[in-house]
mmCIF file of C-alpha atoms in Angstrom:
data_model
loop_
_atom_site.group_PDB
_atom_site.id
_atom_site.type_symbol
_atom_site.label_atom_id
_atom_site.label_comp_id
_atom_site.label_asym_id
_atom_site.label_seq_id
_atom_site.Cartn_x
_atom_site.Cartn_y
_atom_site.Cartn_z
ATOM 1 C CA MET A 1 104.062 123.059 121.480
ATOM 2 C CA ALA A 2 101.574 120.884 123.215
ATOM 3 C CA SER A 3 98.655 119.139 121.649
ATOM 4 C CA ALA A 4 96.342 116.325 122.596
ATOM 5 C CA ARG A 5 97.807 112.909 122.124
ATOM 6 C CA VAL A 6 96.282 110.753 119.384
ATOM 7 C CA VAL A 7 93.976 108.114 120.821
ATOM 8 C CA VAL A 8 95.215 104.625 119.975
ATOM 9 C CA GLY A 9 93.158 102.319 117.849
ATOM 10 C CA ALA A 10 93.004 101.421 114.177
ATOM 11 C CA VAL A 11 91.066 103.837 111.981
ATOM 12 C CA ALA A 12 89.665 102.858 108.646
ATOM 13 C CA GLY A 13 90.457 104.935 105.603
ATOM 14 C CA ALA A 14 93.341 107.281 104.931
ATOM 15 C CA VAL A 15 92.921 111.049 104.805
ATOM 16 C CA LEU A 16 94.520 113.336 102.247
ATOM 17 C CA LEU A 17 96.546 116.025 104.009
ATOM 18 C CA PRO A 18 97.263 119.489 102.592
ATOM 19 C CA LEU A 19 100.817 120.596 102.027
ATOM 20 C CA LEU A 20 101.900 123.514 104.194
ATOM 21 C CA ALA A 21 102.852 126.890 102.835
ATOM 22 C CA VAL A 22 106.488 127.748 103.505
ATOM 23 C CA PRO A 23 107.525 131.135 104.954
ATOM 24 C CA ALA A 24 110.731 132.998 104.201
ATOM 25 C CA HIS A 25 114.149 131.566 104.956
ATOM 26 C CA ALA A 26 117.581 132.641 106.100
ATOM 27 C CA GLY A 27 120.730 132.331 104.060
ATOM 28 C CA SER A 28 120.542 135.318 101.715
ATOM 29 C CA PRO A 29 123.081 138.166 101.810
ATOM 30 C CA THR A 30 120.470 140.232 103.669
ATOM 31 C CA ALA A 31 119.842 137.615 106.359
ATOM 32 C CA PRO A 32 119.845 138.970 109.931
ATOM 33 C CA ALA A 33 123.188 138.947 111.713
ATOM 34 C CA VAL A 34 123.843 136.190 114.229
ATOM 35 C CA ASP A 35 123.059 137.287 117.794
ATOM 36 C CA LEU A 36 125.829 135.438 119.630
ATOM 37 C CA ALA A 37 125.081 137.270 122.883
ATOM 38 C CA GLY A 38 121.534 135.978 122.650
ATOM 39 C CA VAL A 39 122.787 132.418 122.124
ATOM 40 C CA ARG A 40 125.012 132.713 125.197
ATOM 41 C CA GLY A 41 122.087 133.994 127.218
ATOM 42 C CA VAL A 42 120.006 130.975 126.236
ATOM 43 C CA LEU A 43 122.814 128.601 127.219
ATOM 44 C CA ARG A 44 123.190 130.292 130.593
ATOM 45 C CA SER A 45 119.439 129.945 131.159
ATOM 46 C CA ALA A 46 119.636 126.204 130.441
ATOM 47 C CA LEU A 47 122.427 125.964 133.012
ATOM 48 C CA ALA A 48 120.293 127.699 135.631
ATOM 49 C CA GLN A 49 117.444 125.296 134.868
ATOM 50 C CA GLY A 50 119.437 122.140 135.553
ATOM 51 C CA ALA A 51 121.734 121.377 132.613
ATOM 52 C CA PRO A 52 125.326 120.736 133.760
ATOM 53 C CA GLY A 53 126.543 122.280 130.507
ATOM 54 C CA SER A 54 125.409 123.484 127.105
ATOM 55 C CA MET A 55 127.009 124.672 123.899
ATOM 56 C CA ALA A 56 126.217 125.904 120.412
ATOM 57 C CA ARG A 57 128.053 126.367 117.144
ATOM 58 C CA ILE A 58 126.880 128.428 114.179
ATOM 59 C CA ASP A 59 128.513 128.103 110.761
ATOM 60 C CA ASP A 60 127.599 131.068 108.567
ATOM 61 C CA GLY A 61 129.415 130.897 105.250
ATOM 62 C CA GLY A 62 133.049 131.092 106.242
ATOM 63 C CA THR A 63 132.390 132.463 109.716
ATOM 64 C CA VAL A 64 132.119 130.255 112.800
ATOM 65 C CA TYR A 65 130.478 131.363 116.054
ATOM 66 C CA ARG A 66 130.930 129.308 119.230
ATOM 67 C CA ALA A 67 129.470 129.501 122.713
ATOM 68 C CA ALA A 68 129.721 127.089 125.644
ATOM 69 C CA VAL A 69 128.903 127.227 129.344
ATOM 70 C CA GLY A 70 129.054 124.815 132.244
ATOM 71 C CA VAL A 71 130.747 121.449 132.414
ATOM 72 C CA ALA A 72 131.052 118.439 130.131
ATOM 73 C CA ASP A 73 131.920 116.205 133.082
ATOM 74 C CA ARG A 74 130.520 116.790 136.556
ATOM 75 C CA GLY A 75 133.103 114.472 138.085
ATOM 76 C CA SER A 76 136.222 116.186 136.778
ATOM 77 C CA GLY A 77 134.693 119.632 136.350
ATOM 78 C CA ARG A 78 136.024 119.832 132.773
ATOM 79 C CA ALA A 79 134.380 122.676 130.890
ATOM 80 C CA MET A 80 132.056 122.029 127.968
ATOM 81 C CA GLY A 81 133.746 122.770 124.649
ATOM 82 C CA ASP A 82 133.071 122.819 120.922
ATOM 83 C CA ALA A 83 135.225 119.727 120.350
ATOM 84 C CA ASP A 84 133.095 117.515 122.595
ATOM 85 C CA ARG A 85 131.183 114.684 120.968
ATOM 86 C CA PHE A 86 127.731 113.698 122.188
ATOM 87 C CA ARG A 87 124.769 111.446 121.414
ATOM 88 C CA ILE A 88 122.489 113.174 118.897
ATOM 89 C CA GLY A 89 119.310 111.163 119.493
ATOM 90 C CA SER A 90 116.672 111.627 116.822
ATOM 91 C CA VAL A 91 118.848 113.794 114.591
ATOM 92 C CA THR A 92 119.914 110.275 113.527
ATOM 93 C CA LYS A 93 116.577 110.059 111.713
ATOM 94 C CA THR A 94 117.707 112.618 109.141
ATOM 95 C CA PHE A 95 120.828 110.554 108.394
ATOM 96 C CA THR A 96 118.651 107.447 107.989
ATOM 97 C CA ALA A 97 116.243 109.260 105.687
ATOM 98 C CA VAL A 98 119.114 110.516 103.513
ATOM 99 C CA VAL A 99 120.372 106.967 102.976
ATOM 100 C CA LEU A 100 116.897 105.805 101.919
ATOM 101 C CA LEU A 101 116.447 108.787 99.585
ATOM 102 C CA GLN A 102 119.785 107.931 97.979
ATOM 103 C CA LEU A 103 118.439 104.417 97.428
ATOM 104 C CA VAL A 104 115.413 105.978 95.733
ATOM 105 C CA ASP A 105 117.814 107.880 93.468
ATOM 106 C CA GLU A 106 119.481 104.546 92.692
ATOM 107 C CA LYS A 107 116.104 103.006 91.723
ATOM 108 C CA LYS A 108 116.349 100.445 94.510
ATOM 109 C CA LEU A 109 113.354 101.782 96.401
ATOM 110 C CA SER A 110 110.035 103.488 95.757
ATOM 111 C CA LEU A 111 108.669 105.869 98.364
ATOM 112 C CA ASP A 112 105.090 104.913 97.624
ATOM 113 C CA ALA A 113 105.648 101.162 97.668
ATOM 114 C CA PRO A 114 104.446 99.156 100.678
ATOM 115 C CA VAL A 115 107.124 98.408 103.253
ATOM 116 C CA ASN A 116 106.066 94.761 103.001
ATOM 117 C CA ARG A 117 107.247 94.659 99.374
ATOM 118 C CA TYR A 118 110.811 94.866 100.662
ATOM 119 C CA LEU A 119 110.313 93.272 104.094
ATOM 120 C CA PRO A 120 107.588 90.658 103.464
ATOM 121 C CA GLY A 121 105.297 90.070 106.394
ATOM 122 C CA LEU A 122 106.975 92.575 108.710
ATOM 123 C CA LEU A 123 103.945 94.834 109.118
ATOM 124 C CA PRO A 124 100.271 93.856 109.515
ATOM 125 C CA ASP A 125 99.025 96.341 106.911
ATOM 126 C CA ASP A 126 100.148 96.416 103.274
ATOM 127 C CA ARG A 127 98.927 100.005 103.008
ATOM 128 C CA ILE A 128 101.889 101.269 105.069
ATOM 129 C CA THR A 129 104.358 102.727 102.583
ATOM 130 C CA VAL A 130 107.962 103.828 102.836
ATOM 131 C CA ARG A 131 106.741 107.432 102.637
ATOM 132 C CA HIS A 132 104.412 106.883 105.600
ATOM 133 C CA VAL A 133 107.298 105.525 107.665
ATOM 134 C CA LEU A 134 109.658 108.415 106.871
ATOM 135 C CA GLY A 135 106.937 110.996 107.563
ATOM 136 C CA HIS A 136 105.625 109.451 110.816
ATOM 137 C CA ARG A 137 102.278 108.675 109.204
ATOM 138 C CA SER A 138 102.347 104.893 109.414
ATOM 139 C CA GLY A 139 100.245 104.658 112.567
ATOM 140 C CA LEU A 140 102.826 102.338 114.158
ATOM 141 C CA TYR A 141 102.808 102.733 117.935
ATOM 142 C CA ASP A 142 105.956 104.143 119.548
ATOM 143 C CA TYR A 143 107.248 101.318 121.769
ATOM 144 C CA THR A 144 109.364 103.780 123.781
ATOM 145 C CA ASN A 145 106.182 105.128 125.390
ATOM 146 C CA ASP A 146 105.993 101.901 127.392
ATOM 147 C CA MET A 147 109.735 101.264 127.647
ATOM 148 C CA PHE A 148 110.397 104.578 129.430
ATOM 149 C CA ALA A 149 107.124 105.001 131.323
ATOM 150 C CA LYS A 150 109.384 105.370 134.371
ATOM 151 C CA THR A 151 112.388 107.357 133.261
ATOM 152 C CA VAL A 152 115.358 106.069 135.259
ATOM 153 C CA PRO A 153 114.151 102.473 135.872
ATOM 154 C CA GLY A 154 113.213 102.228 132.207
ATOM 155 C CA PHE A 155 116.644 103.402 131.151
ATOM 156 C CA GLU A 156 118.516 101.123 133.540
ATOM 157 C CA ALA A 157 116.517 98.164 132.228
ATOM 158 C CA VAL A 158 117.803 98.728 128.669
ATOM 159 C CA ARG A 159 121.156 100.465 129.257
ATOM 160 C CA LYS A 160 123.181 97.316 128.455
ATOM 161 C CA LYS A 161 120.544 95.416 126.502
ATOM 162 C CA VAL A 162 120.922 94.544 122.810
ATOM 163 C CA PHE A 163 117.733 94.269 120.763
ATOM 164 C CA THR A 164 117.227 93.069 117.230
ATOM 165 C CA PRO A 165 115.212 95.492 115.078
ATOM 166 C CA ARG A 166 112.467 92.880 114.747
ATOM 167 C CA GLU A 167 112.176 92.693 118.526
ATOM 168 C CA LEU A 168 111.563 96.448 118.655
ATOM 169 C CA VAL A 169 108.971 96.282 115.882
ATOM 170 C CA LYS A 170 107.269 93.403 117.721
ATOM 171 C CA LEU A 171 106.988 95.603 120.823
ATOM 172 C CA SER A 172 105.190 98.196 118.714
ATOM 173 C CA LEU A 173 102.854 95.698 117.075
ATOM 174 C CA GLY A 174 101.754 94.483 120.483
ATOM 175 C CA ARG A 175 99.828 97.748 120.858
ATOM 176 C CA PRO A 176 97.003 99.194 118.718
ATOM 177 C CA ARG A 177 98.032 101.509 115.923
ATOM 178 C CA THR A 178 97.512 105.234 116.417
ATOM 179 C CA ASN A 179 95.762 105.860 113.097
ATOM 180 C CA ALA A 180 95.237 104.497 109.607
ATOM 181 C CA PRO A 181 98.234 104.669 107.237
ATOM 182 C CA GLY A 182 98.609 108.196 105.905
ATOM 183 C CA ALA A 183 95.840 109.635 108.080
ATOM 184 C CA ALA A 184 97.815 111.740 110.544
ATOM 185 C CA TYR A 185 101.249 112.584 111.908
ATOM 186 C CA SER A 186 102.094 110.562 115.003
ATOM 187 C CA TYR A 187 105.751 110.585 115.987
ATOM 188 C CA SER A 188 107.102 107.068 116.523
ATOM 189 C CA ASN A 189 110.614 105.684 116.841
ATOM 190 C CA THR A 190 109.239 102.446 115.367
ATOM 191 C CA ASN A 191 109.129 104.126 111.958
ATOM 192 C CA PHE A 192 112.869 104.665 111.819
ATOM 193 C CA VAL A 193 113.684 101.224 113.156
ATOM 194 C CA VAL A 194 111.754 99.983 110.115
ATOM 195 C CA ALA A 195 113.699 102.460 107.957
ATOM 196 C CA GLY A 196 116.964 100.964 109.205
ATOM 197 C CA MET A 197 115.702 97.487 108.365
ATOM 198 C CA LEU A 198 114.942 98.681 104.839
ATOM 199 C CA ILE A 199 118.486 100.005 104.465
ATOM 200 C CA GLU A 200 120.003 96.709 105.552
ATOM 201 C CA LYS A 201 117.698 94.625 103.340
ATOM 202 C CA LEU A 202 118.239 96.722 100.208
ATOM 203 C CA THR A 203 122.005 97.135 100.561
ATOM 204 C CA GLY A 204 122.998 93.909 102.259
ATOM 205 C CA ASN A 205 125.075 95.976 104.694
ATOM 206 C CA PRO A 206 124.659 97.079 108.316
ATOM 207 C CA VAL A 207 123.316 100.611 108.721
ATOM 208 C CA ARG A 208 126.712 101.594 110.130
ATOM 209 C CA THR A 209 128.396 100.764 106.815
ATOM 210 C CA GLU A 210 125.853 102.774 104.846
ATOM 211 C CA TYR A 211 126.155 105.814 107.137
ATOM 212 C CA GLU A 212 129.922 105.659 106.751
ATOM 213 C CA ASN A 213 130.060 105.071 102.991
ATOM 214 C CA ARG A 214 127.300 107.480 101.988
ATOM 215 C CA ILE A 215 127.553 110.358 104.490
ATOM 216 C CA ILE A 216 130.350 110.201 107.071
ATOM 217 C CA GLU A 217 133.323 109.529 104.784
ATOM 218 C CA PRO A 218 132.258 111.715 101.809
ATOM 219 C CA LEU A 219 131.687 114.688 104.135
ATOM 220 C CA LYS A 220 134.762 113.911 106.290
ATOM 221 C CA LEU A 221 132.693 113.864 109.469
ATOM 222 C CA SER A 222 135.527 112.930 111.802
ATOM 223 C CA ASP A 223 133.398 113.133 114.960
ATOM 224 C CA THR A 224 130.441 111.052 113.756
ATOM 225 C CA PHE A 225 130.087 107.400 114.748
ATOM 226 C CA TYR A 226 127.558 104.592 114.908
ATOM 227 C CA VAL A 227 128.995 102.287 117.568
ATOM 228 C CA HIS A 228 125.904 100.174 118.375
ATOM 229 C CA PRO A 229 125.985 97.909 120.298
ATOM 230 C CA GLY A 230 129.142 99.442 121.807
ATOM 231 C CA THR A 231 128.471 101.571 124.868
ATOM 232 C CA LYS A 232 131.211 104.220 124.828
ATOM 233 C CA ILE A 233 131.497 107.555 123.026
ATOM 234 C CA PRO A 234 134.919 107.610 121.300
ATOM 235 C CA GLY A 235 137.429 110.344 122.084
ATOM 236 C CA ARG A 236 136.722 113.633 123.834
ATOM 237 C CA HIS A 237 133.046 113.856 124.699
ATOM 238 C CA ALA A 238 130.494 115.409 126.989
ATOM 239 C CA ARG A 239 128.941 113.135 129.557
ATOM 240 C CA GLY A 240 125.138 112.993 129.535
ATOM 241 C CA TYR A 241 123.002 113.316 132.659
ATOM 242 C CA LEU A 242 119.457 111.983 132.929
ATOM 243 C CA THR A 243 117.040 113.864 135.190
ATOM 244 C CA PRO A 244 114.971 111.504 137.388
ATOM 245 C CA ASP A 245 111.206 111.893 137.566
ATOM 246 C CA GLN A 246 111.405 112.659 141.304
ATOM 247 C CA ALA A 247 112.032 116.341 141.968
ATOM 248 C CA GLY A 248 115.354 116.932 143.677
ATOM 249 C CA ALA A 249 116.744 113.452 142.984
ATOM 250 C CA PRO A 250 120.383 113.432 141.808
ATOM 251 C CA LEU A 251 121.159 113.337 138.099
ATOM 252 C CA VAL A 252 122.030 109.926 136.652
ATOM 253 C CA ASP A 253 125.109 109.615 134.432
ATOM 254 C CA ALA A 254 123.635 108.007 131.308
ATOM 255 C CA THR A 255 126.673 108.394 129.043
ATOM 256 C CA GLU A 256 127.479 104.736 128.559
ATOM 257 C CA GLN A 257 124.715 102.649 126.993
ATOM 258 C CA THR A 258 124.084 100.530 123.913
ATOM 259 C CA VAL A 259 121.264 102.788 122.625
ATOM 260 C CA SER A 260 120.018 99.505 121.179
ATOM 261 C CA TRP A 261 116.498 100.599 122.001
ATOM 262 C CA ALA A 262 116.845 103.286 119.277
ATOM 263 C CA GLN A 263 119.414 102.104 116.696
ATOM 264 C CA SER A 264 118.654 103.768 113.316
ATOM 265 C CA ALA A 265 116.093 105.974 115.087
ATOM 266 C CA GLY A 266 118.578 107.591 117.458
ATOM 267 C CA ALA A 267 121.971 105.970 118.126
ATOM 268 C CA LEU A 268 124.446 108.193 116.245
ATOM 269 C CA ILE A 269 127.209 110.170 117.969
ATOM 270 C CA SER A 270 128.453 113.450 116.506
ATOM 271 C CA SER A 271 129.655 116.997 117.243
ATOM 272 C CA THR A 272 128.280 120.474 116.605
ATOM 273 C CA ARG A 273 130.776 120.930 113.742
ATOM 274 C CA ASP A 274 129.804 117.679 112.019
ATOM 275 C CA LEU A 275 126.073 118.312 112.389
ATOM 276 C CA ASN A 276 126.415 121.722 110.758
ATOM 277 C CA THR A 277 128.499 120.215 107.963
ATOM 278 C CA PHE A 278 125.891 117.494 107.419
ATOM 279 C CA LEU A 279 122.876 119.807 107.283
ATOM 280 C CA SER A 280 124.658 122.327 105.087
ATOM 281 C CA ALA A 281 125.530 119.549 102.646
ATOM 282 C CA LEU A 282 122.008 118.131 102.670
ATOM 283 C CA LEU A 283 120.197 121.441 102.166
ATOM 284 C CA GLY A 284 122.861 122.551 99.703
ATOM 285 C CA GLY A 285 121.946 119.602 97.471
ATOM 286 C CA ARG A 286 125.135 117.577 97.934
ATOM 287 C CA LEU A 287 123.672 114.388 99.419
ATOM 288 C CA THR A 288 120.640 113.614 97.251
ATOM 289 C CA SER A 289 119.244 114.627 93.909
ATOM 290 C CA ALA A 290 117.158 117.796 93.800
ATOM 291 C CA ALA A 291 114.084 115.631 93.272
ATOM 292 C CA GLN A 292 114.649 113.619 96.443
ATOM 293 C CA LEU A 293 115.495 116.687 98.519
ATOM 294 C CA ALA A 294 112.184 118.110 97.337
ATOM 295 C CA GLN A 295 110.483 114.951 98.614
ATOM 296 C CA MET A 296 112.101 115.447 102.019
ATOM 297 C CA GLU A 297 110.747 119.007 102.008
ATOM 298 C CA ARG A 298 107.126 118.164 101.197
ATOM 299 C CA TRP A 299 105.879 119.622 104.470
ATOM 300 C CA LEU A 300 102.743 118.275 106.077
ATOM 301 C CA PRO A 301 101.219 119.321 109.420
ATOM 302 C CA SER A 302 103.051 117.842 112.377
ATOM 303 C CA SER A 303 102.321 119.502 115.703
ATOM 304 C CA GLY A 304 100.969 122.734 117.025
ATOM 305 C CA SER A 305 101.737 125.817 114.974
ATOM 306 C CA GLY A 306 104.922 126.775 113.207
ATOM 307 C CA GLN A 307 106.094 123.281 112.368
ATOM 308 C CA GLY A 308 105.991 120.899 109.441
ATOM 309 C CA TYR A 309 107.457 117.446 108.933
ATOM 310 C CA GLY A 310 108.678 116.078 105.630
ATOM 311 C CA LEU A 311 110.630 112.837 105.305
ATOM 312 C CA GLY A 312 112.999 112.626 108.257
ATOM 313 C CA LEU A 313 113.281 116.408 108.207
ATOM 314 C CA ARG A 314 111.513 119.006 110.329
ATOM 315 C CA ARG A 315 110.687 122.608 109.446
ATOM 316 C CA ARG A 316 110.390 125.239 112.154
ATOM 317 C CA ASP A 317 109.013 128.740 111.589
ATOM 318 C CA LEU A 318 110.745 131.278 113.804
ATOM 319 C CA SER A 319 109.520 134.470 115.450
ATOM 320 C CA CYS A 320 110.914 136.664 112.648
ATOM 321 C CA GLY A 321 109.110 134.764 109.873
ATOM 322 C CA ILE A 322 112.178 132.787 108.792
ATOM 323 C CA SER A 323 111.973 129.001 108.443
ATOM 324 C CA VAL A 324 114.788 126.617 109.314
ATOM 325 C CA TYR A 325 115.200 122.937 108.530
ATOM 326 C CA GLY A 326 116.674 120.040 110.459
ATOM 327 C CA HIS A 327 115.749 117.875 113.433
ATOM 328 C CA THR A 328 115.680 117.771 117.203
ATOM 329 C CA GLY A 329 117.025 114.925 119.278
ATOM 330 C CA ALA A 330 116.734 113.625 122.805
ATOM 331 C CA VAL A 331 118.510 110.611 124.158
ATOM 332 C CA GLN A 332 119.201 109.911 127.817
ATOM 333 C CA GLY A 333 121.539 112.704 128.893
ATOM 334 C CA PHE A 334 121.408 114.965 125.832
ATOM 335 C CA TYR A 335 119.097 117.438 124.082
ATOM 336 C CA THR A 336 120.087 118.517 120.571
ATOM 337 C CA TYR A 337 118.784 121.106 118.124
ATOM 338 C CA ALA A 338 120.327 120.908 114.633
ATOM 339 C CA PHE A 339 118.868 123.252 112.000
ATOM 340 C CA ALA A 340 119.995 125.178 108.926
ATOM 341 C CA SER A 341 118.710 127.776 106.504
ATOM 342 C CA LYS A 342 116.909 126.698 103.346
ATOM 343 C CA ASP A 343 120.116 126.844 101.282
ATOM 344 C CA GLY A 344 122.273 125.391 104.060
ATOM 345 C CA LYS A 345 124.549 128.443 104.232
ATOM 346 C CA ARG A 346 123.839 129.084 107.900
ATOM 347 C CA ALA A 347 123.606 126.163 110.317
ATOM 348 C CA LEU A 348 123.203 125.854 114.077
ATOM 349 C CA ALA A 349 123.840 122.864 116.324
ATOM 350 C CA ALA A 350 123.117 123.294 120.028
ATOM 351 C CA VAL A 351 123.220 120.732 122.825
ATOM 352 C CA ALA A 352 122.599 120.537 126.560
ATOM 353 C CA ASN A 353 123.939 117.540 128.446
ATOM 354 C CA THR A 354 120.770 116.656 130.299
ATOM 355 C CA SER A 355 117.373 115.173 129.434
ATOM 356 C CA ASN A 356 113.932 114.571 130.954
ATOM 357 C CA ASN A 357 113.878 118.285 131.752
ATOM 358 C CA GLY A 358 111.187 119.971 129.676
ATOM 359 C CA THR A 359 112.197 123.448 130.835
ATOM 360 C CA VAL A 360 115.715 123.036 129.454
ATOM 361 C CA LEU A 361 114.346 121.561 126.223
ATOM 362 C CA ASN A 362 112.101 124.572 125.681
ATOM 363 C CA THR A 363 114.896 126.978 126.545
ATOM 364 C CA MET A 364 117.336 125.454 124.046
ATOM 365 C CA LEU A 365 114.752 126.010 121.302
ATOM 366 C CA ARG A 366 115.392 129.749 121.654
ATOM 367 C CA THR A 367 118.925 129.342 120.259
ATOM 368 C CA LEU A 368 117.261 129.145 116.827
ATOM 369 C CA ASP A 369 115.837 132.663 117.028
ATOM 370 C CA SER A 370 119.153 134.105 118.186
ATOM 371 C CA ALA A 371 121.064 132.285 115.441
ATOM 372 C CA PHE A 372 118.738 132.985 112.532
ATOM 373 C CA CYS A 373 116.630 136.024 113.488
ATOM 374 C CA GLY A 374 119.450 138.163 114.843
ATOM 375 C CA LYS A 375 117.744 139.302 117.997
ATOM 376 C CA THR A 376 117.539 138.286 121.620
ATOM 377 C CA VAL A 377 114.267 136.489 122.251
ATOM 378 C CA ARG A 378 112.802 137.019 125.674
ATOM 379 C CA ALA A 379 111.818 133.940 127.637
ATOM 380 C CA PRO A 380 108.025 133.490 127.524
ATOM 381 C CA ARG A 381 106.110 134.482 130.619
ATOM 382 C CA GLY A 382 104.301 131.786 132.515
ATOM 383 C CA LYS A 383 104.699 128.092 131.903
ATOM 384 C CA ALA A 384 106.072 127.352 128.439
ATOM 385 C CA PRO A 385 104.446 124.637 126.331
ATOM 386 C CA VAL A 386 106.393 121.407 126.530
ATOM 387 C CA GLU A 387 108.177 120.306 123.393
ATOM 388 C CA ARG A 388 108.002 116.718 122.166
ATOM 389 C CA HIS A 389 110.742 114.714 123.851
ATOM 390 C CA GLU A 390 111.870 113.057 120.631
ATOM 391 C CA ASP A 391 113.120 109.736 121.946
ATOM 392 C CA MET A 392 111.478 109.222 125.298
ATOM 393 C CA ALA A 393 107.889 110.398 125.454
ATOM 394 C CA PRO A 394 106.654 109.753 129.023
ATOM 395 C CA ALA A 395 106.049 112.678 131.366
ATOM 396 C CA LEU A 396 106.172 115.105 128.434
ATOM 397 C CA THR A 397 103.411 116.042 126.054
ATOM 398 C CA LEU A 398 103.613 114.521 122.592
ATOM 399 C CA ASP A 399 103.786 116.887 119.630
#
């Protein structure tokens, strides 16, 4: 869903934004049946478009649907499978937001307080609130735009590098802000680096400890890890392959990296099973109070049509009029879609083990219609609009 990119430069005065109306949702007894054949067709299309492998899992009440095609490892030829772990990219942002909303429940944080109240002097504008950060309305420039201006060289330059969060924020502050605080949605990884800093300041613990204590262990997410600055994915996993900018150039194995450039914005590892468990628990009201879940679901305009963004949570409106809730993620070598029905009773996680391939990214989006609308969605004719590449923006249109 392409749109013009926001012109950089500070803008005076915030703008009040209207809340979006919310369409129907899946999850009721009369919800459309899962179209597993349609899901498989989407995965096969992604394979034909350059993904070495792709897979999807749908949890629908007590029923599990699985589909996988292609390979998890081009070297060994091992087939992609439901048990494979992978890097989830910006789906990490939803985990980070949940931890902060739990801290709001514990009266340790106020969403409408300035970030600088908790991290004095970090940001140049006291008007930037915690809510602005979690909703991508801070105006903080996304440092990854510059970091990955050239896809493969940019990645190789940071593959083994370890950043401090303050170093990443400093990279952002070296560029003009995209808008005044609260004025407009402008997706930026900087926001969730700041969110991770808030977690560590308010709890006195590393973000890893808070993910584990608050989400991973209570939900028994046995495939979910935050290993930063470690470079390996534990256990059985899919390898991730980065597509170079030059047409026809060989894929680059990007599996091993610190992901220090993303941290609390995109460094978690998980599986399709764990992502479905997580989103079902969140939307089912088991991770935050009802009041804080409602804050996450205060949808404001984000990009194009059919989307809204709350606090670390995205809403997508599908072709059948149903809305689903979750996040997308892209990290070198992996594209992820993780979404669930309003009540969390049906959840889909789908992944392709490639990145920097806008055609595959758009194709994987169609798994949502097959999973929640119960019909095979035909591929659009002509050139499809390019989706926002969540973690690495260059060469793809921003949402």
